[in-house]
Amino acid sequence: MIYILTGGPATGKGTRSDILANALEIPHISTGDMLRNVAKKNLEIREKLSNGELISDEIITDLLEQRILEDDCKEGFVLDGYPRTLKQAELLDVLLAKYGRAVTKVMELTIPDELAFKRILGRSKCTHCGASYGIDFPPKRKGRCDICGGHLAVRTDDTAETLSKRIETYRENSKPILDYYRDKGILMTVDASAHPERVVEEAQMEI
Ligand code: ADP
């Protein structure tokens, strides 16, 4: 059971990946989280991340290989944040084939652009304890954290302008990757506007 969840900004990849991974009792591997962890000990990766650069296809695939060889990945895993390039999709297939494994299904999460705007522009985070809020879980008092009473701040890149650009970039970059999986017959497109728990049924549906 190897699932890949992919989708543009604010499609809720993280939430759906967590739900699916918990239901199937397999790990959720987020390459972003994995890299932030490695960055604590590795200066080169730390610098790349803070400059907003992508990590090279070879390095990220090597790190992924080490991760999926760990014991908890024996029954499978849910991948989120990888592949980000066509090269990574190809490298992943080579890597999995080496261990007699293959991707089970790729789930592309889609939402209307208006909803992406609503979700992202309604997102805030506590500057004190880091708790997150959004349109589906607003704070009880405007601008204040429910947990610690701290000030809520909006991410500086969460503006309408950068969001349009991020959506456009996602569409351009993801097209060849989605075509690659569509040709293999393992791509499923999912409406991610609501009901994140449906990911468990969707994962088991025929394409
Ligand atoms: P975001 O959703 O904000 O793009 P992620 O947590 O998925 O953030 O990733 C954070 C950073 O980690 C990315 O900006 C990129 O530098 C790096 N990264 C994550 N996944 C990959 C990947 N598959 N290939 C290359 N770089 C990656």
Coordinates of C-alpha atoms and ligand atoms in Angstrom, one line a residue:
M1 CA 0.0 0.0 0.0
I2 CA 1.9 3.0 -1.3
Y3 CA -0.2 6.1 -1.7
I4 CA 0.8 9.5 -3.0
L5 CA -1.3 12.5 -2.2
T6 CA -0.8 15.5 -4.3
G7 CA -2.6 18.8 -4.9
G8 CA -2.2 22.6 -5.0
P9 CA -2.1 25.1 -2.2
A10 CA -4.7 24.6 0.5
T11 CA -6.1 21.4 -0.8
G12 CA -5.6 19.8 2.6
K13 CA -2.9 17.2 1.6
G14 CA -1.5 17.0 5.1
T15 CA -4.9 16.4 6.8
R16 CA -6.0 13.8 4.3
S17 CA -2.6 12.1 4.5
D18 CA -2.8 11.9 8.3
I19 CA -6.3 10.4 8.2
L20 CA -5.4 7.8 5.6
A21 CA -2.1 6.9 7.3
N22 CA -3.9 6.5 10.7
A23 CA -6.7 4.4 9.2
L24 CA -4.3 2.0 7.4
E25 CA -1.8 2.1 10.3
I26 CA 1.1 3.1 8.0
P27 CA 3.4 6.1 8.3
H28 CA 2.7 9.5 6.7
I29 CA 5.9 10.7 5.1
S30 CA 6.0 14.4 4.4
T31 CA 9.2 15.2 2.6
G32 CA 8.9 18.8 3.9
D33 CA 8.8 17.6 7.5
M34 CA 11.6 15.1 6.8
L35 CA 13.8 17.8 5.3
R36 CA 13.1 20.2 8.2
N37 CA 14.3 17.5 10.5
V38 CA 17.5 16.7 8.5
A39 CA 18.1 20.5 8.3
K40 CA 18.7 20.6 12.1
K41 CA 21.9 18.6 11.5
N42 CA 22.8 19.6 8.0
L43 CA 23.9 23.1 7.1
E44 CA 23.6 22.7 3.3
I45 CA 20.0 21.6 3.5
R46 CA 19.2 24.2 6.2
E47 CA 20.5 26.9 3.8
K48 CA 18.5 25.6 0.8
L49 CA 15.3 25.4 2.8
S50 CA 15.7 28.9 4.2
N51 CA 16.3 30.2 0.7
G52 CA 13.1 28.5 -0.5
E53 CA 15.1 26.3 -3.0
L54 CA 14.1 22.8 -3.9
I55 CA 16.4 20.1 -2.7
S56 CA 18.1 18.2 -5.6
D57 CA 16.2 15.2 -6.9
E58 CA 19.1 12.8 -6.0
I59 CA 19.5 14.0 -2.4
I60 CA 15.8 13.9 -1.6
T61 CA 15.4 10.5 -3.2
D62 CA 18.4 9.2 -1.2
L63 CA 16.8 10.5 2.0
L64 CA 13.5 8.9 1.0
E65 CA 15.2 5.6 0.4
Q66 CA 16.6 5.6 3.9
R67 CA 13.2 6.5 5.3
I68 CA 11.2 3.8 3.5
L69 CA 13.7 1.1 4.5
E70 CA 12.8 1.7 8.1
D71 CA 10.7 -1.0 9.8
D72 CA 7.4 0.9 10.1
C73 CA 7.2 1.3 6.2
K74 CA 7.1 -2.5 5.7
E75 CA 3.3 -2.5 5.0
G76 CA 3.4 0.7 3.1
F77 CA 3.3 4.5 3.6
V78 CA 1.5 7.7 2.5
L79 CA 3.7 10.2 0.7
D80 CA 3.0 13.9 0.7
G81 CA 5.3 16.5 -0.9
Y82 CA 7.0 14.0 -3.2
P83 CA 7.3 13.7 -6.2
R84 CA 7.7 17.4 -7.0
T85 CA 9.3 16.8 -10.4
L86 CA 8.9 14.3 -13.2
K87 CA 12.5 13.1 -12.5
Q88 CA 11.5 12.3 -8.9
A89 CA 8.5 10.3 -10.1
E90 CA 10.8 8.3 -12.3
L91 CA 13.4 7.9 -9.5
L92 CA 10.7 6.7 -7.1
D93 CA 9.7 4.0 -9.5
V94 CA 13.3 2.8 -9.9
L95 CA 13.8 2.9 -6.1
L96 CA 10.6 1.0 -5.4
A97 CA 11.3 -1.6 -8.1
K98 CA 14.6 -2.3 -6.4
Y99 CA 12.7 -3.6 -3.4
G100 CA 9.9 -5.3 -5.5
R101 CA 7.4 -2.6 -4.7
A102 CA 5.3 -0.1 -6.7
V103 CA 3.0 2.9 -6.1
T104 CA -0.5 1.7 -5.4
K105 CA -2.4 4.9 -6.2
V106 CA -1.9 8.6 -6.7
M107 CA -4.7 10.8 -5.4
E108 CA -4.8 14.3 -6.8
L109 CA -6.8 16.6 -4.6
T110 CA -8.6 19.5 -6.3
I111 CA -10.6 22.4 -4.9
P112 CA -12.1 25.4 -6.7
D113 CA -9.7 28.4 -6.7
E114 CA -12.2 30.5 -4.7
L115 CA -12.0 28.0 -1.9
A116 CA -8.2 28.0 -1.9
F117 CA -8.3 31.8 -1.5
K118 CA -10.9 31.5 1.3
R119 CA -8.8 28.9 3.1
I120 CA -5.4 30.6 2.8
L121 CA -6.5 34.1 3.4
G122 CA -8.4 32.9 6.5
R123 CA -5.4 31.2 8.0
S124 CA -3.5 32.4 11.0
K125 CA -1.1 31.2 13.6
C126 CA -0.4 32.1 17.2
T127 CA 2.9 34.0 17.5
H128 CA 3.4 32.6 21.0
C129 CA 2.5 28.9 21.0
G130 CA 2.2 28.2 17.2
A131 CA -1.5 27.0 17.3
S132 CA -3.1 27.2 13.8
Y133 CA -6.5 28.6 12.9
G134 CA -8.5 28.6 9.7
I135 CA -12.0 29.2 8.2
D136 CA -13.2 25.8 9.6
F137 CA -11.7 26.3 13.0
P138 CA -11.6 30.1 13.8
P139 CA -10.4 31.4 17.1
K140 CA -13.1 32.2 19.7
R141 CA -11.9 35.7 20.0
K142 CA -10.7 37.5 16.9
G143 CA -6.9 37.8 16.6
R144 CA -6.3 35.9 19.9
C145 CA -5.2 32.3 20.5
D146 CA -7.8 30.1 22.3
I147 CA -5.0 28.1 24.0
C148 CA -2.6 30.8 25.3
G149 CA -4.2 34.1 24.5
G150 CA -1.3 35.1 22.2
H151 CA -1.6 37.3 19.1
L152 CA -2.5 35.6 15.9
A153 CA -0.5 36.5 12.8
V154 CA -1.0 35.8 9.1
R155 CA 1.9 34.2 7.1
T156 CA 3.5 37.0 5.0
D157 CA 3.3 34.9 1.8
D158 CA -0.4 34.3 2.3
T159 CA -1.6 37.1 0.1
A160 CA -4.0 36.9 -2.8
E161 CA -1.2 37.8 -5.2
T162 CA 1.3 35.2 -4.1
L163 CA -1.5 32.6 -3.9
S164 CA -2.5 33.1 -7.6
K165 CA 1.2 32.6 -8.5
R166 CA 1.5 29.5 -6.3
I167 CA -1.6 28.0 -7.9
E168 CA -0.3 28.7 -11.4
T169 CA 3.1 27.3 -10.5
Y170 CA 1.6 24.2 -9.1
R171 CA -0.5 23.6 -12.3
E172 CA 2.5 24.0 -14.6
N173 CA 4.8 21.8 -12.5
S174 CA 2.4 19.1 -11.7
K175 CA 1.1 18.5 -15.2
P176 CA 3.9 16.2 -16.4
I177 CA 3.8 14.3 -13.1
L178 CA 0.0 13.8 -13.3
D179 CA 0.3 12.7 -17.0
Y180 CA 2.9 10.2 -16.0
Y181 CA 0.7 8.6 -13.4
R182 CA -2.5 8.9 -15.6
D183 CA -0.7 6.9 -18.3
K184 CA 0.1 4.2 -15.8
G185 CA -3.6 4.1 -14.9
I186 CA -3.0 4.8 -11.2
L187 CA -4.2 8.4 -11.0
M188 CA -7.4 9.3 -9.2
T189 CA -8.8 12.9 -9.0
V190 CA -10.6 13.7 -5.8
D191 CA -12.8 16.6 -4.9
A192 CA -11.2 17.9 -1.7
S193 CA -13.7 20.7 -0.9
A194 CA -15.0 18.8 2.1
H195 CA -15.1 15.4 4.0
P196 CA -11.4 14.7 4.4
E197 CA -12.4 11.4 6.1
R198 CA -13.6 10.1 2.7
V199 CA -10.0 9.6 1.7
V200 CA -10.1 6.2 3.3
E201 CA -12.9 4.9 1.0
E202 CA -11.4 6.7 -2.0
A203 CA -8.1 5.0 -1.4
Q204 CA -9.8 1.7 -1.8
M205 CA -12.0 2.5 -4.8
E206 CA -11.3 1.2 -8.3
I207 CA -9.9 3.9 -10.5
Ligands
ADP1 P1 5.2 23.8 1.2 O1 4.0 23.0 1.2 O2 5.2 25.1 1.8 O3 5.9 23.8 -0.2 P2 6.8 21.5 2.3 O4 6.7 21.3 3.7 O5 6.1 20.5 1.4 O6 6.3 23.0 2.1 O7 8.3 21.6 1.8 C1 9.1 22.6 2.4 C2 10.4 22.7 1.5 O8 11.1 21.5 1.5 C3 10.2 23.1 0.0 O9 10.1 24.4 -0.2 C4 11.4 22.5 -0.6 O10 12.5 23.4 -0.4 C5 11.7 21.3 0.2 N1 11.1 20.0 -0.4 C6 10.0 19.3 0.1 N2 9.7 18.2 -0.6 C7 10.6 18.3 -1.6 C8 10.9 17.4 -2.7 N3 10.1 16.4 -3.0 N4 11.9 17.8 -3.6 C9 12.7 18.8 -3.3 N5 12.5 19.7 -2.3 C10 11.5 19.4 -1.5

